[in-house]
Coordinates of C-alpha atoms in Angstrom, one line a residue:
Chain A
M25 CA 122.6 146.6 103.2
N26 CA 125.8 147.7 101.4
W27 CA 128.0 150.4 103.3
F28 CA 126.6 153.1 101.2
T29 CA 123.0 152.5 102.3
K30 CA 123.8 151.7 105.5
T31 CA 125.6 155.2 105.8
F32 CA 123.0 157.1 104.4
S33 CA 120.4 155.5 106.7
S34 CA 122.4 156.2 109.9
T35 CA 121.3 159.3 112.1
I36 CA 124.6 161.0 111.1
G37 CA 123.9 160.0 107.2
R38 CA 120.5 161.4 107.2
K39 CA 121.7 164.8 108.9
I40 CA 124.1 164.6 106.3
V41 CA 121.5 164.6 103.5
M42 CA 119.2 166.8 105.5
S43 CA 122.7 169.4 105.4
I44 CA 123.5 169.3 101.8
T45 CA 119.6 169.5 100.6
G46 CA 119.2 172.2 102.7
L47 CA 122.2 174.3 101.5
F48 CA 121.3 173.4 98.0
L49 CA 117.9 174.7 98.5
C50 CA 119.2 177.8 99.8
S51 CA 121.1 178.6 96.5
F52 CA 117.9 177.8 94.5
L53 CA 116.2 180.5 96.8
V54 CA 118.9 183.0 95.6
V55 CA 118.2 182.2 91.8
H56 CA 114.4 182.3 92.3
L57 CA 114.6 186.0 94.5
L58 CA 116.8 187.2 91.5
G59 CA 114.5 186.2 89.0
N60 CA 111.6 187.8 90.8
L61 CA 113.3 191.1 90.8
T62 CA 112.2 191.4 87.3
L63 CA 108.9 192.2 88.9
F64 CA 109.9 195.5 90.0
R65 CA 110.9 196.8 86.3
N66 CA 108.1 199.3 85.4
D67 CA 107.5 197.4 81.7
G68 CA 104.0 195.8 82.4
G69 CA 105.8 192.8 83.1
E70 CA 107.7 192.2 80.0
A71 CA 110.8 191.2 81.5
F72 CA 109.2 188.8 83.9
N73 CA 106.8 187.3 81.1
L74 CA 110.6 186.5 79.0
Y75 CA 112.3 185.7 82.2
S76 CA 109.6 182.9 83.1
H77 CA 109.1 181.7 79.6
F78 CA 113.0 180.9 79.7
M79 CA 112.6 179.5 82.9
A80 CA 109.8 176.8 81.4
H81 CA 111.7 175.9 78.3
N82 CA 115.5 176.0 78.8
G83 CA 117.0 172.5 78.6
I84 CA 119.7 173.1 81.7
I85 CA 116.7 174.8 83.6
R86 CA 114.3 172.2 82.9
T87 CA 116.9 169.3 84.1
M88 CA 117.9 171.4 87.1
E89 CA 114.3 171.3 87.9
I90 CA 114.5 167.8 88.2
V91 CA 117.7 167.9 90.6
L92 CA 115.7 170.4 92.7
L93 CA 112.8 168.2 93.2
L94 CA 114.8 165.4 94.2
G95 CA 116.5 167.9 96.4
F96 CA 113.2 168.7 98.0
L97 CA 112.2 165.1 98.5
F98 CA 115.0 164.0 100.0
H99 CA 114.9 166.8 102.6
I100 CA 111.3 166.1 103.4
Y101 CA 111.7 162.3 103.0
D102 CA 114.6 162.6 105.4
A103 CA 112.9 165.1 107.8
I104 CA 110.1 162.6 108.4
V105 CA 112.2 159.5 108.8
L106 CA 114.2 161.4 111.4
N107 CA 111.4 163.2 113.1
R108 CA 109.6 159.5 113.5
R109 CA 112.9 158.2 115.0
N110 CA 113.6 161.0 117.2
S111 CA 110.2 160.8 119.0
S112 CA 110.2 157.3 119.2
A113 CA 113.3 157.7 121.0
R114 CA 111.4 159.4 124.0
P115 CA 108.3 157.2 124.1
I116 CA 107.5 158.7 127.5
N117 CA 107.5 162.6 127.9
Y118 CA 108.7 164.3 130.8
A119 CA 105.5 165.6 133.0
E120 CA 107.5 168.7 133.4
N121 CA 110.1 170.3 131.3
H122 CA 112.1 173.4 130.4
P123 CA 113.8 173.3 127.0
E124 CA 113.4 177.1 126.7
Q125 CA 115.7 177.3 129.7
N126 CA 118.6 175.2 128.0
T127 CA 118.5 175.7 124.2
G128 CA 119.4 178.8 121.9
T129 CA 116.5 179.1 120.0
W130 CA 113.0 178.1 119.5
A131 CA 113.4 177.7 115.9
S132 CA 116.1 174.9 116.6
R133 CA 113.4 172.8 118.5
N134 CA 110.6 173.2 115.9
M135 CA 112.3 172.9 112.8
G136 CA 109.5 170.1 111.6
L137 CA 106.8 172.4 112.3
L138 CA 108.3 175.1 110.3
G139 CA 109.1 172.7 107.5
T140 CA 105.6 171.7 107.9
V141 CA 104.3 175.3 107.5
I142 CA 106.6 175.7 104.6
L143 CA 105.8 172.7 102.8
V144 CA 101.8 173.7 103.0
F145 CA 103.0 177.3 101.7
L146 CA 104.8 175.6 98.7
I147 CA 102.1 173.7 97.4
I148 CA 99.5 176.9 97.4
H149 CA 102.6 178.9 95.6
L150 CA 103.1 175.9 93.1
W151 CA 99.6 175.3 92.5
N152 CA 98.8 179.2 91.8
F153 CA 102.0 179.8 89.6
F154 CA 104.2 176.8 88.7
V155 CA 101.3 174.9 87.5
P156 CA 99.6 177.1 85.2
A157 CA 102.8 178.7 84.2
R158 CA 104.0 175.0 83.0
F159 CA 101.3 173.2 82.1
G160 CA 98.7 175.6 80.7
G161 CA 96.1 177.9 82.0
L162 CA 97.5 181.1 81.3
D163 CA 96.6 184.2 79.3
P164 CA 98.6 184.9 76.2
V165 CA 100.4 188.2 75.9
V166 CA 102.1 189.5 73.1
I167 CA 105.7 190.8 73.4
E168 CA 107.3 192.1 70.0
D169 CA 105.5 190.0 67.6
V170 CA 105.9 186.6 69.8
E171 CA 103.2 185.0 72.1
Y172 CA 104.1 184.2 75.5
E173 CA 102.0 183.2 78.5
N174 CA 101.1 186.1 80.9
L175 CA 102.4 185.0 84.5
Y176 CA 102.8 188.9 85.2
V177 CA 99.2 189.3 85.3
R178 CA 98.7 186.0 87.6
V179 CA 101.2 187.4 89.9
V180 CA 99.2 191.0 89.6
Q181 CA 95.8 189.3 90.3
S182 CA 96.9 186.9 93.0
F183 CA 98.3 189.7 95.3
Q184 CA 95.3 191.9 95.2
V185 CA 93.5 189.6 97.6
W186 CA 94.6 190.2 101.3
W187 CA 94.4 186.7 102.4
Y188 CA 96.8 185.3 99.8
V189 CA 99.0 188.4 100.7
L190 CA 99.1 187.1 104.2
I191 CA 99.9 183.4 103.4
Y192 CA 103.1 184.6 101.7
V193 CA 103.8 186.9 104.2
L194 CA 103.4 184.0 107.1
G195 CA 105.2 181.5 104.8
M196 CA 108.3 183.5 104.6
I197 CA 108.4 184.4 108.3
A198 CA 108.2 180.8 108.7
L199 CA 110.8 180.0 106.2
A200 CA 113.1 182.5 107.8
Y201 CA 112.8 180.7 111.4
H202 CA 113.4 177.8 109.3
L203 CA 116.7 179.0 107.7
I204 CA 118.0 180.9 110.7
H205 CA 118.4 177.7 112.4
G206 CA 119.1 175.3 109.5
F207 CA 121.8 177.6 107.6
Q208 CA 124.3 177.3 110.5
S209 CA 123.4 174.1 111.8
A210 CA 124.0 172.4 108.1
F211 CA 127.5 173.3 108.6
Q212 CA 127.7 171.9 112.2
S213 CA 126.0 168.7 110.7
L214 CA 128.7 168.6 108.1
G215 CA 131.3 168.9 110.4
L216 CA 132.5 172.2 108.8
T217 CA 133.3 173.9 112.1
H218 CA 136.3 176.0 112.8
K219 CA 137.0 179.1 115.3
K220 CA 137.6 181.2 112.1
Y221 CA 135.0 180.7 110.1
T222 CA 131.9 179.6 112.5
P223 CA 131.2 182.8 113.6
F224 CA 131.3 184.4 109.9
I225 CA 128.9 181.6 108.8
Q226 CA 126.4 181.9 111.6
I227 CA 126.5 185.9 111.0
F228 CA 126.2 185.2 107.2
G229 CA 123.3 182.8 108.0
F230 CA 121.4 185.1 109.8
A231 CA 121.7 188.1 107.7
F232 CA 120.8 185.3 104.5
S233 CA 117.9 184.7 106.2
V234 CA 116.2 187.4 106.8
L235 CA 117.4 189.4 103.7
V236 CA 116.3 186.6 101.3
C237 CA 113.0 186.1 103.3
L238 CA 112.2 190.0 103.4
G239 CA 113.1 190.1 99.5
F240 CA 110.1 187.5 98.8
A241 CA 107.9 188.9 101.3
I242 CA 108.4 192.8 99.8
I243 CA 106.7 191.6 96.5
P244 CA 103.1 190.3 97.6
I245 CA 103.0 193.4 99.8
Y246 CA 104.5 195.6 97.2
F247 CA 101.6 194.7 94.8
F248 CA 98.9 194.6 97.0
F249 CA 99.6 198.5 97.9
S250 CA 100.4 199.6 94.5
Q251 CA 96.9 198.3 93.2
Q252 CA 94.8 200.1 96.2
Chain B
M23 CA 122.2 165.7 158.8
A24 CA 121.2 169.5 159.0
G25 CA 123.6 171.9 157.8
N26 CA 126.5 174.0 159.2
N27 CA 124.9 177.1 159.2
P28 CA 122.8 177.7 162.2
N29 CA 121.0 181.1 161.0
A30 CA 120.0 179.2 157.7
K31 CA 116.3 179.2 157.5
L32 CA 114.7 175.6 157.1
M33 CA 112.7 174.9 154.2
N34 CA 109.5 173.2 153.3
L35 CA 108.9 171.5 150.1
T36 CA 106.3 169.2 148.0
L37 CA 108.1 166.9 146.1
K38 CA 106.5 165.3 142.9
V39 CA 108.4 162.0 142.3
W40 CA 108.2 159.7 139.8
R41 CA 107.6 156.0 141.6
Q42 CA 107.9 152.8 139.4
R43 CA 108.0 149.4 141.1
N44 CA 109.7 147.9 138.2
M45 CA 110.6 148.0 134.5
N46 CA 107.3 146.0 133.5
T47 CA 105.2 148.5 135.7
P48 CA 103.7 151.4 134.6
G49 CA 104.7 154.3 137.2
Q50 CA 103.4 157.8 138.4
L51 CA 104.3 160.9 140.1
V52 CA 103.7 160.8 143.9
T53 CA 103.5 164.0 145.9
Y54 CA 105.5 163.8 149.4
P55 CA 105.4 166.9 151.6
V56 CA 108.9 167.4 153.1
K57 CA 109.5 169.5 155.9
N58 CA 112.8 171.0 158.0
I59 CA 115.0 170.9 154.8
S60 CA 118.1 172.9 155.2
P61 CA 119.6 175.2 152.2
D62 CA 123.0 173.8 152.9
M63 CA 122.0 169.9 152.3
S64 CA 122.8 168.3 148.6
F65 CA 119.8 167.4 146.6
L66 CA 120.4 163.9 147.4
E67 CA 120.8 164.1 151.2
M68 CA 117.3 166.1 150.7
L69 CA 116.1 163.1 149.2
D70 CA 118.0 160.8 152.0
V71 CA 115.8 162.7 154.7
V72 CA 112.9 161.9 152.6
N73 CA 113.6 158.1 152.4
E74 CA 114.4 158.1 156.2
E75 CA 111.1 159.3 156.8
L76 CA 109.7 156.5 154.1
L77 CA 111.5 154.0 156.0
I78 CA 110.1 154.8 159.9
K79 CA 106.7 154.8 157.8
G80 CA 107.3 151.4 156.7
E81 CA 107.0 152.5 153.1
D82 CA 109.3 151.6 150.3
P83 CA 112.2 154.4 149.9
I84 CA 112.6 156.4 146.5
A85 CA 115.1 154.3 144.5
F86 CA 117.8 156.9 142.9
D87 CA 121.4 156.4 141.8
H88 CA 124.2 157.9 143.6
D89 CA 128.1 157.0 144.2
C90 CA 130.7 159.5 144.8
R91 CA 128.3 162.5 145.6
E92 CA 131.6 164.5 144.2
G93 CA 130.3 165.3 141.1
I94 CA 133.1 163.5 139.4
C95 CA 131.3 159.4 138.9
G96 CA 128.5 160.5 136.8
M97 CA 126.2 158.2 138.5
C98 CA 123.5 160.5 139.6
S99 CA 120.8 161.6 137.1
L100 CA 117.5 163.1 138.2
F101 CA 115.2 165.4 135.9
I102 CA 114.7 167.9 138.2
N103 CA 111.9 170.9 137.8
G104 CA 112.1 170.2 133.9
R105 CA 115.8 170.4 133.9
A106 CA 118.4 167.8 133.7
H107 CA 120.5 167.6 137.2
G108 CA 118.4 170.7 138.2
P109 CA 118.5 174.3 137.4
E110 CA 122.0 175.3 137.9
R111 CA 124.3 174.8 135.0
G112 CA 127.7 173.0 135.0
T113 CA 126.4 170.9 138.4
T114 CA 125.7 167.2 138.7
T115 CA 122.7 166.4 141.2
C116 CA 125.0 165.6 144.0
Q117 CA 126.3 169.0 143.8
L118 CA 123.0 170.8 143.6
H119 CA 122.2 172.6 146.9
M120 CA 118.7 172.9 148.2
R121 CA 119.7 176.8 148.5
S122 CA 119.0 177.1 144.8
F123 CA 115.2 176.3 146.0
K124 CA 112.7 178.4 147.5
D125 CA 110.7 177.7 150.6
N126 CA 107.3 176.1 149.8
D127 CA 108.7 175.4 146.3
T128 CA 107.1 172.2 144.6
I129 CA 109.8 170.1 143.0
T130 CA 109.2 167.9 140.1
I131 CA 111.8 164.8 140.4
E132 CA 111.4 162.2 137.3
P133 CA 113.9 159.5 135.7
W134 CA 115.8 160.3 132.5
R135 CA 113.2 159.6 129.7
A136 CA 114.6 157.7 126.6
A137 CA 114.0 154.4 124.9
A138 CA 117.6 153.3 125.3
F139 CA 117.5 154.1 129.1
P140 CA 114.8 151.8 130.5
V141 CA 113.4 152.8 134.0
Y142 CA 114.7 149.9 136.4
K143 CA 112.9 151.4 139.6
D144 CA 111.4 154.8 140.5
L145 CA 114.3 157.2 139.5
I146 CA 117.0 154.6 138.4
V147 CA 117.4 154.1 134.9
D148 CA 119.4 151.3 133.0
R149 CA 122.4 153.4 131.2
S150 CA 124.2 150.3 129.9
A151 CA 123.4 151.3 126.1
F152 CA 126.3 153.9 126.9
D153 CA 128.7 151.1 128.0
R154 CA 127.6 148.7 124.8
I155 CA 128.5 152.1 122.8
Q156 CA 132.2 152.2 124.4
Q157 CA 132.6 148.6 124.1
A158 CA 131.9 149.2 120.5
G159 CA 135.0 151.2 119.8
G160 CA 135.8 153.7 122.7
Y161 CA 139.3 152.3 123.6
V162 CA 143.1 152.1 122.0
S163 CA 144.6 149.2 121.4
V164 CA 148.0 149.2 123.3
N165 CA 150.5 146.5 122.5
T166 CA 153.0 145.0 125.2
G167 CA 156.5 145.9 124.9
G168 CA 158.8 148.4 126.5
V169 CA 157.1 151.6 128.0
P170 CA 158.0 154.2 125.5
D171 CA 158.9 157.7 127.0
A172 CA 156.0 160.2 127.8
N173 CA 157.4 162.9 125.5
E174 CA 158.3 160.7 122.6
I175 CA 155.0 161.3 121.0
P176 CA 154.8 165.0 120.2
I177 CA 151.2 166.6 120.5
P178 CA 150.4 170.3 120.1
K179 CA 149.1 172.1 123.2
T180 CA 145.9 172.9 122.0
I181 CA 145.0 169.2 120.7
A182 CA 145.9 167.8 124.2
D183 CA 143.7 170.6 125.8
K184 CA 140.9 169.8 123.5
A185 CA 141.1 166.1 123.9
F186 CA 141.4 166.3 127.5
D187 CA 138.4 168.5 127.6
A188 CA 136.3 165.9 125.7
A189 CA 137.9 163.1 127.8
T190 CA 136.2 164.9 131.1
C191 CA 133.1 163.6 129.9
I192 CA 131.4 161.2 133.0
G193 CA 128.9 159.3 131.1
C194 CA 126.1 160.8 133.1
G195 CA 123.4 160.8 130.7
A196 CA 122.2 164.2 130.8
C197 CA 122.8 165.4 127.3
V198 CA 120.5 162.5 126.3
A199 CA 118.0 163.4 129.0
A200 CA 118.3 167.2 128.1
C201 CA 117.9 166.4 124.1
K202 CA 114.3 166.9 122.2
N203 CA 115.4 163.7 120.5
A204 CA 117.3 161.9 123.2
S205 CA 120.3 161.6 121.2
A206 CA 123.4 160.6 122.5
M207 CA 125.8 162.5 119.8
L208 CA 127.4 164.6 122.6
F209 CA 128.3 161.4 124.8
V210 CA 129.5 159.4 121.5
S211 CA 131.1 162.7 120.0
A212 CA 133.5 163.0 123.4
K213 CA 134.3 159.6 123.2
V214 CA 135.2 159.8 119.5
S215 CA 136.9 162.6 119.5
Q216 CA 138.8 162.5 122.4
L217 CA 140.7 159.5 121.0
A218 CA 140.6 160.7 117.3
M219 CA 142.9 163.4 118.3
L220 CA 145.5 161.8 119.9
P221 CA 148.3 159.9 117.9
Q222 CA 147.4 156.8 120.3
G223 CA 143.8 157.1 118.9
K224 CA 144.7 156.9 115.4
V225 CA 145.1 153.2 114.7
E226 CA 141.5 152.5 115.6
R227 CA 140.5 155.9 114.4
K228 CA 138.1 155.1 111.5
T229 CA 136.5 151.4 112.9
R230 CA 136.0 153.4 116.0
V231 CA 133.7 155.9 114.5
E232 CA 131.9 153.4 112.6
N233 CA 131.3 150.8 115.1
M234 CA 130.6 153.4 117.7
V235 CA 127.7 155.4 115.5
A236 CA 126.4 152.0 114.5
Q237 CA 125.9 150.8 118.2
M238 CA 124.8 154.3 119.4
D239 CA 122.0 153.8 116.4
I240 CA 121.0 150.2 117.4
E241 CA 120.7 151.5 120.9
G242 CA 117.4 153.6 119.7
F243 CA 118.8 157.1 120.4
G244 CA 117.7 160.1 118.4
A245 CA 119.2 162.2 116.0
C246 CA 120.7 165.5 116.7
S247 CA 119.1 169.0 115.6
N248 CA 121.8 170.9 117.1
T249 CA 119.4 172.7 119.5
G250 CA 122.6 172.9 122.0
A251 CA 120.4 171.6 125.2
C252 CA 123.0 168.6 125.5
A253 CA 126.0 171.1 125.7
A254 CA 124.2 173.7 128.1
E255 CA 123.1 170.8 130.6
C256 CA 126.3 168.9 130.7
P257 CA 127.6 169.3 134.0
V258 CA 131.4 169.3 133.0
G259 CA 130.6 171.2 129.8
I260 CA 131.5 169.2 126.8
S261 CA 131.2 171.5 123.8
L262 CA 129.4 171.1 120.8
E263 CA 132.3 171.1 118.7
N264 CA 132.7 167.5 119.2
I265 CA 129.6 166.8 117.5
A266 CA 130.9 168.6 114.4
I267 CA 134.3 166.6 114.9
M268 CA 132.5 163.1 115.2
N269 CA 130.6 164.0 112.2
R270 CA 133.9 165.1 110.4
E271 CA 135.2 161.8 111.6
Y272 CA 132.3 159.9 110.6
I273 CA 132.1 160.9 106.9
S274 CA 135.9 160.6 106.3
A275 CA 135.6 157.1 107.9
K276 CA 132.9 156.1 105.5
A277 CA 134.4 157.5 102.6
T278 CA 137.8 156.3 103.0
S279 CA 137.6 152.8 105.3
E280 CA 138.1 149.2 103.4
N281 CA 135.0 148.5 105.4
V282 CA 132.5 147.7 102.8
A283 CA 130.3 145.7 105.0

């Protein structure tokens, strides 16, 4: 192994990869949420369908899609490697252990569990929206004499199902807890702590986690109740 | 052996103690009823009383680590009722007193649990992994020559204080014991940042953090999840900030050192 692979396979190196990919994925959440806001325009899905068409065909977006996929893969791969290392670091568990008495948050002790829930959610989400939008399988819709794929109808139909809405809400709750710990923890792992800025990062991270996940969760709830 | 306070009500307790003959035999929790314990006794004095009774009965006494019994050597350990060094914050086990428990309590006593800290016997674990990490880089080289004046090298008060706070680490291993990942980050970071902050430590700054982190990984400690359990259980209050400082040191050392191996 040379110095580069050694660095990124060390415990600290892997945490650095976790932090950078995690913060990158946070930036993706912002873009995704902003795009989703087009769903709330009362135009029968025109703006949303144009937006999704742009996302599926623009060259820069398609390139970033690969970078995003790599971000997910590195984040998940390092999480698995670190989790395995961490559990083998304590082969015999305590008969009596009370971590809740000395650690701040439940989320900080259960990032792997939360991450797994998010991954399951992500697979369901991609299967229902991303795969048909990207590889075909959606109904056509004509906007100003041009034919587009009608992803909007898929959104409307999906969120008529109550358990589907429930999956989304649970997925976003898991994501919120994951981010509440993860956002500020990423800065600590990268060594970016300072008396002046760390309190701001912690407050911002909390607000970011709650608001972004709330923003996503409102969409299925909105469509479920507006169609009743 | 009894305490100084004649009015203190003596306590009866049930101990569940990890007994293990040696490194190669599996151990188990053994229950001991304990009577007439003064609340003024330290936790280790309570164990001394138990051991005296075990010796009288001809049984093997409970092996546990201890040395100064003043809270400064870092020798005593013990995972008590699910907490490193017991329920009180900022205390070693020798400074934990029986008044922290109630009459008829059941107290579970286990050794530090970590792959890097194998159990020697009963409650004693081998913490020499910490020594090997220290030997990998936790020192400064002092060349021979005339003794320089103490005030020759100016060090800002804030830096001197931070370095001193990190230097108070007694190497007890409570951070490893409390961490859900059995990570040694708090210990290693205290040793790294203490020296990295001071001018005397700048000479080996890069190789120190590279070698100490490499040794930490070789010993089989886990990674950091930033739960904060280590700092909460640290008897001398080493701050989590040290881990951020170590990571900073590590990133910059790896990026700029001439070491390509």
